[in-house]
Coordinates of C-alpha atoms in Angstrom, one line a residue:
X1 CA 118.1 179.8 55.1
X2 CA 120.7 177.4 56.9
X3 CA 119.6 174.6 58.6
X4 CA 122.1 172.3 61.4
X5 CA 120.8 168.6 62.2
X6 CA 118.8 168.3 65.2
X7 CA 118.3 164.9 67.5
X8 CA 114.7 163.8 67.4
X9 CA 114.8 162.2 70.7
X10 CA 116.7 164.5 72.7
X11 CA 116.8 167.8 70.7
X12 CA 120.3 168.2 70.9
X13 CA 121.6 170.5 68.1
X14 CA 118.6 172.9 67.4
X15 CA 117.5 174.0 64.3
X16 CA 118.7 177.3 63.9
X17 CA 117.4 179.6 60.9
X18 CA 119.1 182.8 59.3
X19 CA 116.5 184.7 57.6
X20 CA 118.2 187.3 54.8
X21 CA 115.4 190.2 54.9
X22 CA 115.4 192.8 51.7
X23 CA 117.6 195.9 52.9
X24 CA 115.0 198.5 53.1
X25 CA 116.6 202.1 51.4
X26 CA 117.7 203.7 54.5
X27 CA 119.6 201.0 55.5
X28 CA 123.2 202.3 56.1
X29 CA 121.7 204.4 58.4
X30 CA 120.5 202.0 61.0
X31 CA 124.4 201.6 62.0
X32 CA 125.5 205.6 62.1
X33 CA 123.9 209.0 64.1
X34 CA 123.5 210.3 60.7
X35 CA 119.6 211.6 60.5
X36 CA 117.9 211.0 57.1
X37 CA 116.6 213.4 54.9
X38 CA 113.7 215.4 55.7
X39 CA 111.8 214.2 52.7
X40 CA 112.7 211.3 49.9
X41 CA 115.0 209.2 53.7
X42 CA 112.1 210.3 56.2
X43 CA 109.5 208.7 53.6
X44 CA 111.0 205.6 52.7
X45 CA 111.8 205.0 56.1
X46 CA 107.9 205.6 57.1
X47 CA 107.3 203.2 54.2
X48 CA 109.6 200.3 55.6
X49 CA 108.6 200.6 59.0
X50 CA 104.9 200.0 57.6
X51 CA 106.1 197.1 55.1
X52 CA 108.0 195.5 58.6
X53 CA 104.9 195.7 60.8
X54 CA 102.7 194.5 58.1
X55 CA 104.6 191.6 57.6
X56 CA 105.2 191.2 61.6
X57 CA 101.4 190.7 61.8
X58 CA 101.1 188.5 58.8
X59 CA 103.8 186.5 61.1
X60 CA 102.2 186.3 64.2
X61 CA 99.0 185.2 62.1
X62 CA 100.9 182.0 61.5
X63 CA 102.4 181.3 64.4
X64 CA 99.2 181.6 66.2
X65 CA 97.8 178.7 63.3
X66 CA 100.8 176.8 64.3
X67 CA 100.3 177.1 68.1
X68 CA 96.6 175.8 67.5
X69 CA 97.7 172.8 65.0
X70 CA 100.3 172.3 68.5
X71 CA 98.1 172.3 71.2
X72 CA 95.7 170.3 69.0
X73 CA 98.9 167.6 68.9
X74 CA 99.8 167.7 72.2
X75 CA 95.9 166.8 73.5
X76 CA 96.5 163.9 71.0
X77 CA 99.7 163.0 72.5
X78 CA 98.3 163.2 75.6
X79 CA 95.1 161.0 74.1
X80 CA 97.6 158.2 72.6
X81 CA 99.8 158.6 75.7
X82 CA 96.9 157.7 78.4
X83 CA 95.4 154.8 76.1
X84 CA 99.0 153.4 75.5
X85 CA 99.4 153.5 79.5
X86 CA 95.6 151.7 79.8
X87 CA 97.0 148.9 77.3
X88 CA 100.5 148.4 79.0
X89 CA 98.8 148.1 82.3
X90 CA 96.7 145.2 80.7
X91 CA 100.3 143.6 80.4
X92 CA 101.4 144.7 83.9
X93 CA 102.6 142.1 86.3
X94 CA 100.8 143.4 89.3
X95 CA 97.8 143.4 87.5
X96 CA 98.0 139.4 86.9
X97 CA 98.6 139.2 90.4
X98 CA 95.8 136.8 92.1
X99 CA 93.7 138.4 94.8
X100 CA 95.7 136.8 97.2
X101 CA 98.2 138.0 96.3
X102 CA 97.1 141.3 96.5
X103 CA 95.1 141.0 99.9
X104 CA 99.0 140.1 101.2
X105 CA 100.1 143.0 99.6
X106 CA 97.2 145.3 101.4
X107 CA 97.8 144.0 104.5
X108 CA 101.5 145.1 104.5
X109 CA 100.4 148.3 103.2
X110 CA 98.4 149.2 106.9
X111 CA 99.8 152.1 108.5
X112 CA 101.4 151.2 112.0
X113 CA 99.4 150.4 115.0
X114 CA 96.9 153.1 116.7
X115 CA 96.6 155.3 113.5
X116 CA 93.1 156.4 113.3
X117 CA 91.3 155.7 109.8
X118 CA 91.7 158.0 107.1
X119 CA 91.2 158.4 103.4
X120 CA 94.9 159.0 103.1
X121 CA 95.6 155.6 104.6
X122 CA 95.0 151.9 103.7
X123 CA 92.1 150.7 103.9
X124 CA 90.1 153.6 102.8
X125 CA 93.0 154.7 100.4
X126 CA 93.4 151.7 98.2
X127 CA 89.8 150.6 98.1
X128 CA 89.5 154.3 95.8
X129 CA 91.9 153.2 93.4
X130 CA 89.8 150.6 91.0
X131 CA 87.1 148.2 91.4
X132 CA 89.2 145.1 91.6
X133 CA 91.2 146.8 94.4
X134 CA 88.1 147.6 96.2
X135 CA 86.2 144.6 96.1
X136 CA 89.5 143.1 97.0
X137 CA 89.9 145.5 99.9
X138 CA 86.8 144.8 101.4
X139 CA 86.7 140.8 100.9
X140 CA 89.8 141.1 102.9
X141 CA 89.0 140.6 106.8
X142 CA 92.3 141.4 107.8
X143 CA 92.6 145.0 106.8
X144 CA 89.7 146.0 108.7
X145 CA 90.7 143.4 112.0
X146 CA 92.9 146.8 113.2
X147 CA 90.5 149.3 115.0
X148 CA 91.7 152.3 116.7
X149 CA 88.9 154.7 118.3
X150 CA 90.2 158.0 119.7
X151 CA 87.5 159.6 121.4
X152 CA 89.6 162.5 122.6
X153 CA 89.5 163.7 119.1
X154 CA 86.5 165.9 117.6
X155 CA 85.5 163.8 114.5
X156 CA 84.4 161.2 117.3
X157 CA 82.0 163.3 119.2
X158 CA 79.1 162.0 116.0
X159 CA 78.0 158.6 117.9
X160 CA 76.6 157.5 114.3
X161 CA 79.4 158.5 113.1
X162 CA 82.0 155.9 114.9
X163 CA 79.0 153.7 115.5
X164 CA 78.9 153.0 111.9
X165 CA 82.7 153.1 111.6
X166 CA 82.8 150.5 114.2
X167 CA 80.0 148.3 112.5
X168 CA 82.3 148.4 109.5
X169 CA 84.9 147.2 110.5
X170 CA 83.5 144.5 112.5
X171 CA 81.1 143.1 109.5
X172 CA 84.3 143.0 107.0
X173 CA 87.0 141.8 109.4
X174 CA 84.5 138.4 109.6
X175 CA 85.9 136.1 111.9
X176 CA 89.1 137.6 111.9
X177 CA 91.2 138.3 115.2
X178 CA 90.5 141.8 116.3
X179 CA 93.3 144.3 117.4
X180 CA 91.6 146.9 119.3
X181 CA 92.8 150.2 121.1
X182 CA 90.6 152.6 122.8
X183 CA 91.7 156.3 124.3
X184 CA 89.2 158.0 125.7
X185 CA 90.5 160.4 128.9
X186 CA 87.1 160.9 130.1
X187 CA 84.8 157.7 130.0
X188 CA 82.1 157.1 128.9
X189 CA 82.6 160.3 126.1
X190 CA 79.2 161.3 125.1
X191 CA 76.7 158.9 124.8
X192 CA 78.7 156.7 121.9
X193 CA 81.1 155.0 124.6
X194 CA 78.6 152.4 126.2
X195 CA 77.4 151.6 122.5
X196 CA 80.8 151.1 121.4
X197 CA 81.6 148.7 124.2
X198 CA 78.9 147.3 124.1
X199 CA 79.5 146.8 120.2
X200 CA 83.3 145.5 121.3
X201 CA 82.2 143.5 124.1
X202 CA 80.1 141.2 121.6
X203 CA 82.6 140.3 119.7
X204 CA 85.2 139.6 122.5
X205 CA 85.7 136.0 121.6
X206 CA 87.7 137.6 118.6
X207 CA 89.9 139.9 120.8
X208 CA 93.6 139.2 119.8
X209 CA 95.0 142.5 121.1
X210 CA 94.0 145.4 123.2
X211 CA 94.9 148.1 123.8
X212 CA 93.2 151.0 126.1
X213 CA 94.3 154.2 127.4
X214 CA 91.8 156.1 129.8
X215 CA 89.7 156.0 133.1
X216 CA 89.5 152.7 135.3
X217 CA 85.7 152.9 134.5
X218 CA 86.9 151.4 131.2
X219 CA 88.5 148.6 132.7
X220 CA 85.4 147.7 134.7
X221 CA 82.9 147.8 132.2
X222 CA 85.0 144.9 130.8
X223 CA 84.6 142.8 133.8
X224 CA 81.5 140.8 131.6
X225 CA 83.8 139.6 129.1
X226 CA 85.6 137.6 131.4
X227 CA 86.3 133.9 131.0
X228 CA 85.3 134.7 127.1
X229 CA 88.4 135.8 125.7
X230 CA 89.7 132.6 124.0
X231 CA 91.9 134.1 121.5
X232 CA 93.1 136.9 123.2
X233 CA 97.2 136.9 122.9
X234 CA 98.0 140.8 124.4
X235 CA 96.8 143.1 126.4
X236 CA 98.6 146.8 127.1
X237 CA 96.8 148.9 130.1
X238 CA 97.8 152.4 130.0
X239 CA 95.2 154.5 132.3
X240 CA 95.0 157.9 132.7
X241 CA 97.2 159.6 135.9
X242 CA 93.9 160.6 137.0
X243 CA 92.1 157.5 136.5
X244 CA 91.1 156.1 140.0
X245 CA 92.6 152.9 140.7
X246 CA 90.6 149.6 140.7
X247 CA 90.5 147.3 143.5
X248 CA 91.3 144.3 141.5
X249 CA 91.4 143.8 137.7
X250 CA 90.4 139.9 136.9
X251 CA 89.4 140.3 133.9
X252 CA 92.1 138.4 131.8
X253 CA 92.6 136.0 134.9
X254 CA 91.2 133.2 132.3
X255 CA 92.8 133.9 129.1
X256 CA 94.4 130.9 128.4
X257 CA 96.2 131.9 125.5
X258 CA 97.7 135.4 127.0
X259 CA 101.0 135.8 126.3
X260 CA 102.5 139.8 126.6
X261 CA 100.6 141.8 129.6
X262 CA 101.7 145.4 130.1
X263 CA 99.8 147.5 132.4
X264 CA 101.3 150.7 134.3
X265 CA 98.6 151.2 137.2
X266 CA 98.3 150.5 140.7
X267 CA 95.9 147.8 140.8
X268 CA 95.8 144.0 142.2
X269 CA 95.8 141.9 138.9
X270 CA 95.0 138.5 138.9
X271 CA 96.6 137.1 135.5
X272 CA 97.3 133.4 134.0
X273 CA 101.2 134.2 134.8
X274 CA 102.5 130.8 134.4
X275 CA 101.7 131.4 130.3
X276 CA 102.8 134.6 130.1
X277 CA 106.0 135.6 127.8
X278 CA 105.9 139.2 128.3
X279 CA 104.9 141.1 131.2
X280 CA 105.6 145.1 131.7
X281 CA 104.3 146.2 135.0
X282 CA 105.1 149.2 137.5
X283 CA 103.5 150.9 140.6
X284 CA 104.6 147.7 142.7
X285 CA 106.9 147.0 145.5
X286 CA 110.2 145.2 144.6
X287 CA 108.9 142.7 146.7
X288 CA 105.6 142.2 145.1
X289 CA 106.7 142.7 141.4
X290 CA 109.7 139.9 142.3
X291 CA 106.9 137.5 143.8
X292 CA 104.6 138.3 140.8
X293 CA 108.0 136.5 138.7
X294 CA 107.5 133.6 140.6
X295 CA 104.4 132.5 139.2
X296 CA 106.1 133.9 135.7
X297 CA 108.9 130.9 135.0
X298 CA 108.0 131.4 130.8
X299 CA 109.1 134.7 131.1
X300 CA 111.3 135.4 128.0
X301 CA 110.6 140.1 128.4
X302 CA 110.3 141.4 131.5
X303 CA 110.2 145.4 132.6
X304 CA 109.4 146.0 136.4
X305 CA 109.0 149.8 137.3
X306 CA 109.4 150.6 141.3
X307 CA 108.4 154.4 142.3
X308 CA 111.2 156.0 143.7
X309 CA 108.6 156.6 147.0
X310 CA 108.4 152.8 147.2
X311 CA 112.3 152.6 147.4
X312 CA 112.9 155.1 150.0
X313 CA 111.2 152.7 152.7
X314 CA 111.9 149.2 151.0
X315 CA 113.9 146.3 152.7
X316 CA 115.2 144.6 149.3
X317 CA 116.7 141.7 151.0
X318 CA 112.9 140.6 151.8
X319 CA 113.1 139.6 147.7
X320 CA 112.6 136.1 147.0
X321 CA 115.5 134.7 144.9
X322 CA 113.8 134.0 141.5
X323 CA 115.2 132.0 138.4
X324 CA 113.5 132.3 135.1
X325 CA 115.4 130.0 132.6
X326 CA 114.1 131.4 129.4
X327 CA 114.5 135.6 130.2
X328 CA 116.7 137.1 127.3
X329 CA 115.4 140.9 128.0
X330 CA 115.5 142.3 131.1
X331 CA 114.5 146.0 131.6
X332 CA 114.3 147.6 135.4
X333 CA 114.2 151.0 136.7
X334 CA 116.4 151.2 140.0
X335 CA 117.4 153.5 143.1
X336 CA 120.9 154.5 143.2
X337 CA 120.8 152.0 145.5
X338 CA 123.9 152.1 147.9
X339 CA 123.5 148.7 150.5
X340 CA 120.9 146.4 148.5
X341 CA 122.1 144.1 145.7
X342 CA 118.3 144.0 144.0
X343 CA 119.8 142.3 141.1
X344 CA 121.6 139.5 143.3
X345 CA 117.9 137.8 143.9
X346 CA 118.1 137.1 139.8
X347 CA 119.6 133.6 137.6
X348 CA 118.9 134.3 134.4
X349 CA 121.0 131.9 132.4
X350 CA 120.1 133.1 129.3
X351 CA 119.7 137.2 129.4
X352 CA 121.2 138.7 126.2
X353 CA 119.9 142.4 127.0
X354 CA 119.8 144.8 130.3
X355 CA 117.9 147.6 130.3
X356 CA 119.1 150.0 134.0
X357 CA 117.3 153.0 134.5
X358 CA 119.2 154.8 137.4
X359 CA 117.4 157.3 139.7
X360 CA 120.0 159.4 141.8
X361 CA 119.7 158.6 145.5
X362 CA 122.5 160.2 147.8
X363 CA 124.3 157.7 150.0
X364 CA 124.2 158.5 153.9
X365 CA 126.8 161.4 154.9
X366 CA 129.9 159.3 155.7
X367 CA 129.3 156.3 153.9
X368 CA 131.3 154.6 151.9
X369 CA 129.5 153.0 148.6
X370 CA 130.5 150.5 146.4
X371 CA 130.7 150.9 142.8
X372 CA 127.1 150.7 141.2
X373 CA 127.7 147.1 139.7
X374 CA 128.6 145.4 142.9
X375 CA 126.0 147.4 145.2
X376 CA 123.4 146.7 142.6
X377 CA 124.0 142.7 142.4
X378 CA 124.7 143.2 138.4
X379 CA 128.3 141.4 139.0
X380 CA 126.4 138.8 141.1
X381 CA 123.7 138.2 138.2
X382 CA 126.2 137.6 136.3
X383 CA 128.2 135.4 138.0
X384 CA 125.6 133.0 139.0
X385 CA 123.7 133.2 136.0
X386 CA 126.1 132.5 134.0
X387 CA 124.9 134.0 130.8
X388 CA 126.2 135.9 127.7
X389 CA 125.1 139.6 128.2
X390 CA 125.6 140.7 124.6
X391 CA 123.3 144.2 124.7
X392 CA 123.4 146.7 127.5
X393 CA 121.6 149.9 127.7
X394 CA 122.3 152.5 130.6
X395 CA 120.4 155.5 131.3
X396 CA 120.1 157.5 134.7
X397 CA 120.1 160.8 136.0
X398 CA 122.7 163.7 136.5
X399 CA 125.1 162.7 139.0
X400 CA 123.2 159.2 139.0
X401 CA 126.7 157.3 138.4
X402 CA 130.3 158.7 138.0
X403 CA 132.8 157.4 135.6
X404 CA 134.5 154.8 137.3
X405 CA 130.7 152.8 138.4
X406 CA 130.6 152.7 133.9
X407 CA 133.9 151.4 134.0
X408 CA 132.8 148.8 136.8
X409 CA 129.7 147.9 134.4
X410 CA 131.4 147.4 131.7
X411 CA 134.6 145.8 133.3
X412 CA 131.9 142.9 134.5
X413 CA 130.2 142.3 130.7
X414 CA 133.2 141.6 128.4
X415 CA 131.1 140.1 126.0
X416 CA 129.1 143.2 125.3
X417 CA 128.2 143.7 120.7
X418 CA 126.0 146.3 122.0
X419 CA 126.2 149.6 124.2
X420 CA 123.4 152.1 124.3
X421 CA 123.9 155.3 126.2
X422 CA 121.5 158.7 127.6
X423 CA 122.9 161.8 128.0
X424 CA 124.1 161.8 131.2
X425 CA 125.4 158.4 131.3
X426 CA 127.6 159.3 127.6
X427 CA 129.7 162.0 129.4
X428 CA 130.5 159.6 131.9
X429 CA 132.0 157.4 129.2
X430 CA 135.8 156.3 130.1
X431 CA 136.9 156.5 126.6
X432 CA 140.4 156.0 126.7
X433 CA 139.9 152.6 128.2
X434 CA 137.9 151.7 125.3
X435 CA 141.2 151.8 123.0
X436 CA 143.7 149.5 122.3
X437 CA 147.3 150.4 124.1
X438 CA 150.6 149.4 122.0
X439 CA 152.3 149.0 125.7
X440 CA 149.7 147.2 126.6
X441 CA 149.1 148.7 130.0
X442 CA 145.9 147.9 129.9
X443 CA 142.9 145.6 128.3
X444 CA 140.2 147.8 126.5
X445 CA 136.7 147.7 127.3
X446 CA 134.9 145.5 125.9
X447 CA 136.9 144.1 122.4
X448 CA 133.7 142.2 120.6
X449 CA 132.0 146.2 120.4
X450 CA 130.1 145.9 117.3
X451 CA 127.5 148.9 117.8
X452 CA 127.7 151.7 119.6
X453 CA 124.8 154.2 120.5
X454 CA 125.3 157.8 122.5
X455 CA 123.5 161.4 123.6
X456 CA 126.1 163.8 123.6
X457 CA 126.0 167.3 124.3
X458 CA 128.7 169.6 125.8
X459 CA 130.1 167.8 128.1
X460 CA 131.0 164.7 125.8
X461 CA 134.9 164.5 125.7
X462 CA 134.7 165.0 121.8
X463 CA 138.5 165.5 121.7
X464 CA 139.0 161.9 122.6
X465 CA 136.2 160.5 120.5
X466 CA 138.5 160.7 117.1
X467 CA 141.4 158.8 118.8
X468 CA 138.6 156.4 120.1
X469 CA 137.3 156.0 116.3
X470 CA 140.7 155.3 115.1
X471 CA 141.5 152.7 117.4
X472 CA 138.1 150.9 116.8
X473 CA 138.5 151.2 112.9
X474 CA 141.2 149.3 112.5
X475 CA 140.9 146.3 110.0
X476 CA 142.7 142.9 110.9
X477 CA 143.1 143.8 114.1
X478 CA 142.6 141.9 117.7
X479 CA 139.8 144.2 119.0
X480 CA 136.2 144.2 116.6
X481 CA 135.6 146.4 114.4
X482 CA 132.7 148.8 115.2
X483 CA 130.4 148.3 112.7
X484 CA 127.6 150.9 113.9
X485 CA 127.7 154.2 115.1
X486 CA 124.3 156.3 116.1
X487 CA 125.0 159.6 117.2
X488 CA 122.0 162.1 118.7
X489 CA 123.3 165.9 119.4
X490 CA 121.2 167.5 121.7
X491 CA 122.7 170.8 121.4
X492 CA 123.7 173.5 118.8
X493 CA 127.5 173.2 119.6
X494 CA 130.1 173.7 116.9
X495 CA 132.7 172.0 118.9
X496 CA 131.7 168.8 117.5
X497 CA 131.5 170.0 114.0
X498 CA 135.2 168.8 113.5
X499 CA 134.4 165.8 114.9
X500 CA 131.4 165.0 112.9
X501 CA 133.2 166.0 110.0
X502 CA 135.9 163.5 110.7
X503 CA 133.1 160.8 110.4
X504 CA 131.7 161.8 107.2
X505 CA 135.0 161.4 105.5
X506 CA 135.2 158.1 106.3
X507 CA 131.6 157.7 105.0
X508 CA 129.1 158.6 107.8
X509 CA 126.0 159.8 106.1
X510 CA 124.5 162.5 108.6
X511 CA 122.9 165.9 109.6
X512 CA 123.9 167.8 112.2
X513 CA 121.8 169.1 115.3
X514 CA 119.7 167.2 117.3
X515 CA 119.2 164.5 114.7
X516 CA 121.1 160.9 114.1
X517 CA 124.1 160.1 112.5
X518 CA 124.2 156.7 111.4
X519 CA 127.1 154.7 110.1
X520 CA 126.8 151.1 109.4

């Protein structure tokens, strides 16, 4: 027997044994065709094939001891291995961690807003781990201030059921502020919905945010917790599109405190608007929404939706001329609109973002338009606002814009870091202007470009984008260097694949087909 060293720890160089069995007497004839003799070779070679298999069995007698002896070993590995895990977790740094600590620590570990409770989420999840964790769990308020009741899904059609979830929550969250959001499509669902609100409406001096997505009979059921909601910071309205509209909503008109309103529906609102530092609204006149901004001067958000219905027969010039000193985001959905500079009626001194939505509108047969930024009032904005656009995002529909109105955009916000583009409005993109001529013929688009953000699909001018790369890539010189790239592909074409592969050898970590590439 021959025996090699072998590592204990990794097993590198395996014992390997040579065993020298006792040549039986008919062993030159294991290597030839010869046949043995059909007496004295036949015999002895019935004689060793029963000596082999008796020894075979008295083998696999002992390796079936062994295997026992092993698998008794290995439970006591596993036995030594969970007790030395229990003692090194005595010595564990998260386990000297003081509750606190570790309520902090829960409270970062909530799943993201409007995620119904589960057993596979914090709370519920981490309270199952120990006892520490669960008393500390539940003597947190915090983790159970975030209540989301979906009564459009099945497991909410037991009123005990979400009575009792709701009771829960409420009892452990304390005094905590609440963050509520309610979807219901029909209301009230069952018989659970007026003991819900009810339940809710109690505690309405806690409200922080809300959030509620159904019929306008939700709304008015609120209408006794008004002048109660002292701590109440945000409120996001989303009714259904059959939901009936209310006459008027006053319901927050005394929350003192109210500082982001967003609410997509019809109705007359009566809010504090002087405090407000957020405000989405839509289904208004651009008359009424730019009136609604004059009571708004803290405004730092603002996103105004106007119907394209409401467009067709408005008289933008009747806009009052608003300032609001302190708006950095701005975020509007606009006509095509080919004689009224809606934008014009705006000093914003300090905007820093633009959000356009474009709807096509035809011009008159005959007429000729100006290009969108000067029709739209975006180069008059600008001009008498003064400010430092650094972020600009353009969407719109086909045929919306042509080439030269993204040029004109562009042209009028040199300072742009940021450009975010659709679909349609990334075809349109004038890419040679974007690179920087050795003649000098002409200046680039916008030099400080920092991060750049497109929708391609076939008709992106991919055999201009490389060039375009390259002459944004360049280190040391007078134009930025484009730091981000975010690419979505909405369709399966392989004429990009050249182009995409051009970006991953200069380190672009992505997947193709209607997913991101990201480089930063």
């Amino acid at each position: 027997m021959h025996a090699n060293s072998v590592c204990l720890w990794c097993g590198a160089g395996t014992m390997a044994e040579t065993y020298n069995i006792e040549p039986s007497a008919v062993h030159d004839l294991l290597h030839s065709n010869l046949p043995p003799d059909p007496k004295a070779q036949m015999n002895a070679a019935r004689k060793s094939v029963h000596d082999l298999f008796r020894d075979l069995d008295h083998m696999d007698k002992e390796i079936s001891q062994i295997k026992v002896v092993l698998r008794r070993l290995q439970s006591k590995r596993v036995a030594l291995q969970d007790y030395a895990q229990a003692h090194k977790a005595l010595i564990s740094s998260f386990r000297q961690f003081p509750a606190e600590i570790l309520s902090e620590i829960f409270i970062h570990a909530l799943p993201p807003p409007h995620l119904r409770l589960s057993k596979l989420h914090a709370p519920l999840l981490l309270q199952g781990v120990c006892r520490r964790w669960r008393d500390v769990v539940q003597s947190t308020p915090a983790v159970w201030s975030y209540i989301y009741l979906d009564f459009d899904r099945r497991n909410y059609s037991d009123d005990d059921r979400c009575f009792e979830f709701l009771s829960t929550c409420l009892s452990r969250s304390g005094q905590y502020p609440l963050s509520i959001s309610l979807k219901a499509r029909m209301w009230p669902p069952a018989q659970s919905g007026d003991r819900v609100l009810a339940l809710l409406t109690a505690q309405c001096e806690r409200w922080h945010t809300v959030h509620l997505q159904g019929q306008s009979s939700m709304l008015s059921q609120l209408s006794k917790v008004k002048g109660r909601l002292s701590s109440l910071h945000s409120v996001h309205l989303n009714p259904s599109s059959w939901a009936e509209p209310m006459p008027l909503l006053d319901t927050f008109a005394v929350a003192q405190k109210l500082r982001h309103f967003a609410g997509y529906l019809h109705t007359e609102l009566m809010l504090p608007w002087n405090s407000l530092t957020s405000l989405a609204i839509s289904q208004r006149t651009a008359k009424a929404l730019w009136t609604i901004l004059q009571n708004c001067p803290n405004l730092v958000e603002f996103e105004g939706r106007i119907p394209e219905d409401i467009w067709k027969e408005e008289n933008v010039s009747e806009c009052p001329h608003v300032r609001l000193p302190y708006l950095r985001s701005l975020s509007l959905t606009l006509q095509r609109t080919w004689t009224q500079a809606i934008l014009s009626t705006l000093t914003v001194p300090v905007l820093e973002y633009a959000h356009l939505i474009i709807a096509r509108q035809l011009p008159t047969p005959g007429f000729k338009y100006k290009r969108f930024h000067v029709c739209s009032g975006l180069s008059v904005l600008l001009s008498q606002s003064k400010c430092t656009l650094l972020k600009f995002k353009l969407e719109g529909e086909k045929r919306a814009l042509d080439p030269l109105d993204i040029m004109g955009c562009l042209e009028a916000l040199p300072s742009l870091t940021e450009l975010d583009l659709d679909a349609a409005m990334s075809r349109l993109l004038p890419l040679t202007r974007f690179m920087d001529r050795p003649d000098g013929a002409a200046t680039p688009l916008v030099p400080g470009l920092r991060k750049l953000q497109l929708n391609l699909d076939k008709k992106f001018p991919w055999d201009r984008f490389q060039t375009f790369l390259e002459s944004r890539r360049v280190v040391g010189g007078w134009l930025e260097l484009l730091q981000s790239l975010i690419l979505t592909v909405h369709d399966d074409m392989p004429t990009y694949q050249d182009a995409l592969d051009t970006l991953e050898s200069e380190g672009i970590d992505g997947t193709h087909g209607g997913v991101c590439v990201h480089w930063a």
